[in-house]
XYZ file of C-alpha atoms in Angstrom:
365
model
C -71.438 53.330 -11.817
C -67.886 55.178 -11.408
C -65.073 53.582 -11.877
C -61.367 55.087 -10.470
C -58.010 53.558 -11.663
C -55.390 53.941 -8.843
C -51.650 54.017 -10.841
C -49.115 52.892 -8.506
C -46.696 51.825 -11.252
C -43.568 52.591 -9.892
C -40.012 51.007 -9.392
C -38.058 50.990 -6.562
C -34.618 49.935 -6.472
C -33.951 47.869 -3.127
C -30.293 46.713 -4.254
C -27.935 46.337 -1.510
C -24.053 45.170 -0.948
C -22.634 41.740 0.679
C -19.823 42.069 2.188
C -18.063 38.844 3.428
C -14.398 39.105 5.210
C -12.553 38.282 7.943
C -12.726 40.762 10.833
C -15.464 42.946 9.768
C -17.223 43.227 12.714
C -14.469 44.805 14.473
C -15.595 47.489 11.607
C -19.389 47.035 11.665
C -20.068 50.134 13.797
C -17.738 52.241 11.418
C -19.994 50.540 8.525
C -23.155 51.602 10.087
C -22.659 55.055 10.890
C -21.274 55.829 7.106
C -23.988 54.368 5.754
C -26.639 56.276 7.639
C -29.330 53.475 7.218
C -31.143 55.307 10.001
C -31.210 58.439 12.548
C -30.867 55.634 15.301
C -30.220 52.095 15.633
C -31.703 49.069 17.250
C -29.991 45.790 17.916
C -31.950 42.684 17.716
C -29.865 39.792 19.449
C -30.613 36.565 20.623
C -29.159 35.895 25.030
C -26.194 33.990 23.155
C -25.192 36.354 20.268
C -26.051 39.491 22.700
C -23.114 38.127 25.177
C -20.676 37.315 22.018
C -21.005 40.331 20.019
C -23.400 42.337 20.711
C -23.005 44.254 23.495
C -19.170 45.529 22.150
C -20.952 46.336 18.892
C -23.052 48.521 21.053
C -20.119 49.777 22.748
C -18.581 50.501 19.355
C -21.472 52.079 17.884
C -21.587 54.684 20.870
C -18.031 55.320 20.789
C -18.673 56.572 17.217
C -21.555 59.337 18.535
C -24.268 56.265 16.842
C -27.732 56.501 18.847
C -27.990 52.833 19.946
C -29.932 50.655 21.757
C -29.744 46.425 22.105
C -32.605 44.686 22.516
C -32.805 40.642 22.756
C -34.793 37.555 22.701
C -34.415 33.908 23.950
C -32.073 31.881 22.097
C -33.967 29.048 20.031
C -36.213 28.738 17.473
C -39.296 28.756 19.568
C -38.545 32.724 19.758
C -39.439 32.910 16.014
C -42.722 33.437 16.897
C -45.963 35.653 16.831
C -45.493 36.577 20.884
C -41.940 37.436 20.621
C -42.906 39.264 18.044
C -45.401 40.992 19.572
C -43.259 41.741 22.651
C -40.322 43.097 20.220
C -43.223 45.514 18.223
C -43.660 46.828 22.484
C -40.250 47.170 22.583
C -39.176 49.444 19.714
C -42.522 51.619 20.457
C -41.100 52.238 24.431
C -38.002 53.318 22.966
C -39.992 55.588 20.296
C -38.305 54.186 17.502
C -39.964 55.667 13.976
C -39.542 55.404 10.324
C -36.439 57.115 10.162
C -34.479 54.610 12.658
C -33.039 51.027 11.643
C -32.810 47.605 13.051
C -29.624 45.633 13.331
C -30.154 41.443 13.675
C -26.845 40.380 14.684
C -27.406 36.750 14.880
C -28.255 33.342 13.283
C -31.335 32.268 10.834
C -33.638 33.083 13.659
C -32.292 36.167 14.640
C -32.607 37.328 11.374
C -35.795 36.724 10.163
C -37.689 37.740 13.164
C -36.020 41.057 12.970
C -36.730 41.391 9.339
C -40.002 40.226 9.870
C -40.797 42.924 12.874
C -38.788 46.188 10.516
C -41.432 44.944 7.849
C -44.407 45.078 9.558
C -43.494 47.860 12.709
C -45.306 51.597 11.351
C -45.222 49.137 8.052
C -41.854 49.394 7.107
C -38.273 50.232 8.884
C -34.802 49.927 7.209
C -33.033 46.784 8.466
C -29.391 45.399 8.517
C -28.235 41.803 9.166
C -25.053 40.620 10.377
C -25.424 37.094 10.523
C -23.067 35.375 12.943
C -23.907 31.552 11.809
C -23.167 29.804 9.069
C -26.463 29.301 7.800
C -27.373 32.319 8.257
C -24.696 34.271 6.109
C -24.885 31.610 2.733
C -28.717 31.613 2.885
C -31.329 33.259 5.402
C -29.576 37.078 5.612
C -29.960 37.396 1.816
C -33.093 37.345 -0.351
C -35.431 39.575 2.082
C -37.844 36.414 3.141
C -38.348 37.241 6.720
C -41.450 35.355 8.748
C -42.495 34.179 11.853
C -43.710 30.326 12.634
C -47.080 29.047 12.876
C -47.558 25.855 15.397
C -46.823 23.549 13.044
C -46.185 25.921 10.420
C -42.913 26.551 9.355
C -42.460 30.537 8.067
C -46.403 30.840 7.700
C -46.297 34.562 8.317
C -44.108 36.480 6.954
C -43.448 38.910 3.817
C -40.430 40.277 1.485
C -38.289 42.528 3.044
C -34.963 43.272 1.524
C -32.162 44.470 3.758
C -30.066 47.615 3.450
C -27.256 45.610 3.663
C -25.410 42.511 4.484
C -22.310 42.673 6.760
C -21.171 39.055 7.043
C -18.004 38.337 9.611
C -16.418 35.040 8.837
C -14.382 35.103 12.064
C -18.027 34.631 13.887
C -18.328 30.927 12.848
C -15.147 30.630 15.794
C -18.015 30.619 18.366
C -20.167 28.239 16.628
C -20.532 24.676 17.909
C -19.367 22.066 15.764
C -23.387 20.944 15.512
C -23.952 24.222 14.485
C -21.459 24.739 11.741
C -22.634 21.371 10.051
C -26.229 22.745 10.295
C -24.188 25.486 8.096
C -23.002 23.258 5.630
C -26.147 21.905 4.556
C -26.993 24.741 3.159
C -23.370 25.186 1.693
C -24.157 21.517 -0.463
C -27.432 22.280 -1.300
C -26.237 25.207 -3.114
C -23.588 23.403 -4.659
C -26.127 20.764 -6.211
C -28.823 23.309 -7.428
C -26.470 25.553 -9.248
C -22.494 24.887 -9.205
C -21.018 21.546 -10.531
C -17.635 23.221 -9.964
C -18.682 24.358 -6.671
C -19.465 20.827 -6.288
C -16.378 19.430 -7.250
C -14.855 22.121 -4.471
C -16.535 20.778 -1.884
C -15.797 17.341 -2.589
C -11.992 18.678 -1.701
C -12.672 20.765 1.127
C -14.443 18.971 4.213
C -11.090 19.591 6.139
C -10.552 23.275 5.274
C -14.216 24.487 6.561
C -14.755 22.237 9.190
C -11.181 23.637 10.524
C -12.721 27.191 9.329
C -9.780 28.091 7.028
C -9.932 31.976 6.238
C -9.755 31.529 2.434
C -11.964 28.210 2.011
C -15.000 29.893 4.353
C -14.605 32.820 2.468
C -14.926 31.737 -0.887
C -17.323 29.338 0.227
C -19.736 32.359 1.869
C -18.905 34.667 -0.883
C -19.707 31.689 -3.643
C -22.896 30.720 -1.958
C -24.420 34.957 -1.769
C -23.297 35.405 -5.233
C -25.805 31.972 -6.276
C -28.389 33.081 -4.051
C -28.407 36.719 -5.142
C -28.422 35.304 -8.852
C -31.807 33.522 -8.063
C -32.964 36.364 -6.201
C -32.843 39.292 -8.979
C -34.278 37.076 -11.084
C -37.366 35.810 -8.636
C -37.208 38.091 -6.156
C -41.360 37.116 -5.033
C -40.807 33.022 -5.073
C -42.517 33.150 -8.556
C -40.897 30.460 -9.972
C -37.483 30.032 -10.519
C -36.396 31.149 -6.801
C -38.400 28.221 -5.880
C -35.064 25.911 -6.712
C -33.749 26.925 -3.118
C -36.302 24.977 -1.660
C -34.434 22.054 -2.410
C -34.164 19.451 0.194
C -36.819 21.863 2.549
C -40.198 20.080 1.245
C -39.596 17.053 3.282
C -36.871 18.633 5.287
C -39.117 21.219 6.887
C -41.650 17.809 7.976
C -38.665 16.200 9.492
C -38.202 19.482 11.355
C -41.847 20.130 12.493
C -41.974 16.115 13.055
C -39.189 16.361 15.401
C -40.105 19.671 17.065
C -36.925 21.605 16.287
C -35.045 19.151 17.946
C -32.924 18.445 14.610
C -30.924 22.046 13.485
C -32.356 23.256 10.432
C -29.222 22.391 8.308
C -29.538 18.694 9.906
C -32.852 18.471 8.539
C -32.703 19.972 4.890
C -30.014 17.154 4.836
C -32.363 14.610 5.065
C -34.586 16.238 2.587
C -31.617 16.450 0.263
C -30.962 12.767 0.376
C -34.445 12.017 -0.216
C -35.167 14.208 -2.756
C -31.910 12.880 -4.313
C -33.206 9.260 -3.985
C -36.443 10.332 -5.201
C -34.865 11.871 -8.818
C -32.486 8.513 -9.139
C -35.354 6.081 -8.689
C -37.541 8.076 -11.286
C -34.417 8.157 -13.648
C -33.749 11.756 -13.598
C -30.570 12.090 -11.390
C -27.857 9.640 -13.561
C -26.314 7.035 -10.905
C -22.841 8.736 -11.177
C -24.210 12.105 -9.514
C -26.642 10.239 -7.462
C -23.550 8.293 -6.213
C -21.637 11.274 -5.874
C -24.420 13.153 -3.737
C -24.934 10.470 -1.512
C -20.789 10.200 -0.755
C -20.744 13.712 -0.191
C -23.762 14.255 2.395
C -21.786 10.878 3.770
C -18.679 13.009 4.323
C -19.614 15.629 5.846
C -21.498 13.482 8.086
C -24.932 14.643 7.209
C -28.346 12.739 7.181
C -26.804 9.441 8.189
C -28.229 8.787 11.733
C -31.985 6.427 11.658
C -34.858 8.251 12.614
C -37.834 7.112 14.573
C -40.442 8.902 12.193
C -43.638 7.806 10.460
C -43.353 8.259 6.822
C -47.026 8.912 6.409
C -46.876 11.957 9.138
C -44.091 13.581 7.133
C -46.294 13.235 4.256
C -49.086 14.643 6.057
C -46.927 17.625 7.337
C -45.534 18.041 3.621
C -49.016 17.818 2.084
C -49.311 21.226 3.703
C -46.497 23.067 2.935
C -47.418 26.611 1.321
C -44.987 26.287 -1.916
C -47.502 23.057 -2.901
C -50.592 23.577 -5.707
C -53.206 21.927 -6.557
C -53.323 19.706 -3.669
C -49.891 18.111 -4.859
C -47.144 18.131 -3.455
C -44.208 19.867 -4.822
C -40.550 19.027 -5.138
C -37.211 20.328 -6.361
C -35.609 17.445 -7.729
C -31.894 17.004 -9.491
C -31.355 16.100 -12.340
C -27.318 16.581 -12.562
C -25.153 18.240 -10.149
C -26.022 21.906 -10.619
C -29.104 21.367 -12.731
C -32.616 20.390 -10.899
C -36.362 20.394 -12.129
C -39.547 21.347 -10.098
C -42.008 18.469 -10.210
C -45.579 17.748 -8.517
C -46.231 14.407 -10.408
C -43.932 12.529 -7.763
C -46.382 8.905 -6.598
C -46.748 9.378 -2.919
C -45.883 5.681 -2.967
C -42.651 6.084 -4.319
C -42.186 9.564 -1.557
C -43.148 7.201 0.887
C -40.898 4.297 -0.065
C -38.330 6.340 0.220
C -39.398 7.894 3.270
C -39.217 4.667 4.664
C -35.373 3.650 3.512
C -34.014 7.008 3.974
C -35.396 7.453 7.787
C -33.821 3.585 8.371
C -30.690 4.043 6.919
C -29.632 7.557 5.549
């Protein structure tokens, strides 16, 4: 017998900036072409965000000699799949678009990962840049390099890490979201506050008002605050090891609620749910002390979040949860608090108890 050892070990550094302020993507194009992420560049829009910004940004990036080209996709989640995919792969090979070019997802969650997901896997591996235009997607999906595609039924079932070159994140954008949308946002926005910021918390408590009316300096700070907890979890888990797993809170049984209502809930909408739940779940197994469970529940109240009845069987979501691809050992796993800014990963939770609360919080958020 021979035996060969193949030494790969290597490391390479994949940092990259977030940049968050108001007006930047009047000065995305400029940002591009200095940082000469690739020889030419490829838009990835969605019909809405194509119309909004990114045929100007074309315009812009020609203007400034940039090789450019915009392609786009229907607007929607059901575009985060394996056929648009498929189709975008077709596209970039038409335009003969190699390893030395770079992709540009100017758009929300969507947007984004389906365009990180295609510069990971196209002639496997192209640069890519997001410049998320929705709220959600600048506090949570354009940074941490998941990118993935949905499964029926499967949420993000194929996918890989991908990290950016860079994050240019336009505040002014959120103008042109919906009101719908920018709560979808703001789910996110708590659930960060709960996992890792008690001050943060405390913040938001104060400042419903100022984001929902999209003041300059509360979005910013809020954005900014958000990235710098994310990218926090992220250098220290960049793979989903183990402690990155914390920003799954409020997605176990938010991501069943989703599939459950086929994507007729926002993303945001849904995590909310899961967030009250999971809250509900900690407080009733005494590990989230009634003052923050109290406080949780008023603030998802506030910003009007998870408090409309749904029409769902508890035992489906439980089904669709049982499935989820964060789960081991046939158990279901869950991200629970246990004081505003601290939480715990469990898999002991009684399926009783998950479904009891199921039950109340699908009633009567």
């Amino acid at each position: 017998m021979q035996s060969l050892r193949v030494s790969l070990r290597k490391e390479v550094d994949a940092s990259y900036d977030i940049v968050v302020d108001s007006g930047l993507l009047g000065r995305t194009a400029g940002e591009l072409a200095r940082g000469r992420f690739g020889k030419r560049l490829v838009l990835v829009c969605d019909e809405t965000t194509r119309a909004l910004f990114g045929e100007t940004l074309l315009a812009d990036l020609r203007a400034a000699d940039v090789q450019a080209d915009l392609l786009s996709v229907p607007a929607g989640e059901q575009s985060k799949c394996l056929a648009v995919f498929e189709r975008l792969c077709g596209d970039l090979r038409d335009l003969r678009i190699s390893r030395k070019d770079c992709l540009v997802a100017v758009g929300g969650g969507m947007v984004g990962d389906l365009t990180g997901f295609v510069a990971g896997c196209y002639m496997r591996g192209l640069p890519f840049v997001q410049v998320p235009t929705t709220l959600l997607s600048q506090v949570d999906s354009s940074v941490g390099g998941k990118v993935a595609v949905n499964l029926p039924g499967a949420k993000n079932y194929i996918g890989l890490f991908h990290q950016p070159k860079k994050v240019l994140v336009d505040v002014d954008t959120l103008a042109s979201l919906p009101p719908r949308e920018l709560d979808s946002g703001l789910a996110e926005v708590l659930k960060y506050a709960v996992i890792a910021d008690a001050e943060f918390f405390s913040y938001l408590e104060d400042k419903r008002d100022a984001l929902r009316s999209l003041e300059r300096e509360a979005v910013i700070r809020t954005v900014a605050t958000c990235c710098a907890i994310k990218a926090s979890i992220v250098e220290r888990d960049e793979r989903e090891a183990g402690p990155r797993m914390v920003l799954n809170y409020g997605h176990t049984l938010g991501h069943a609620v989703e599939d459950a209502m086929h994507y007729a809930l926002t993303h945001g909408e849904c995590v909310a749910y899961g967030m009250r739940a999971a809250a509900r779940l900690a407080n009733a197994m005494n590990l989230f002390p009634a003052a923050d469970y109290h406080r949780h529940e008023q603030l998802l109240d506030r910003y009007g979040l998870a408090v409309a009845p749904l029409d769902l069987d508890p035992d489906e979501l439980l089904r669709i949860a049982s499935g989820d691809k964060k789960n081991s050992g046939g158990r279901i796993t869950f991200i629970l608090p246990t004081s505003l800014g601290q939480t715990t990963r469990r898999d002991d939770v009684p399926q009783d108890l998950v479904r009891s609360v199921l039950a109340d919080t699908l009633r009567r958020a």
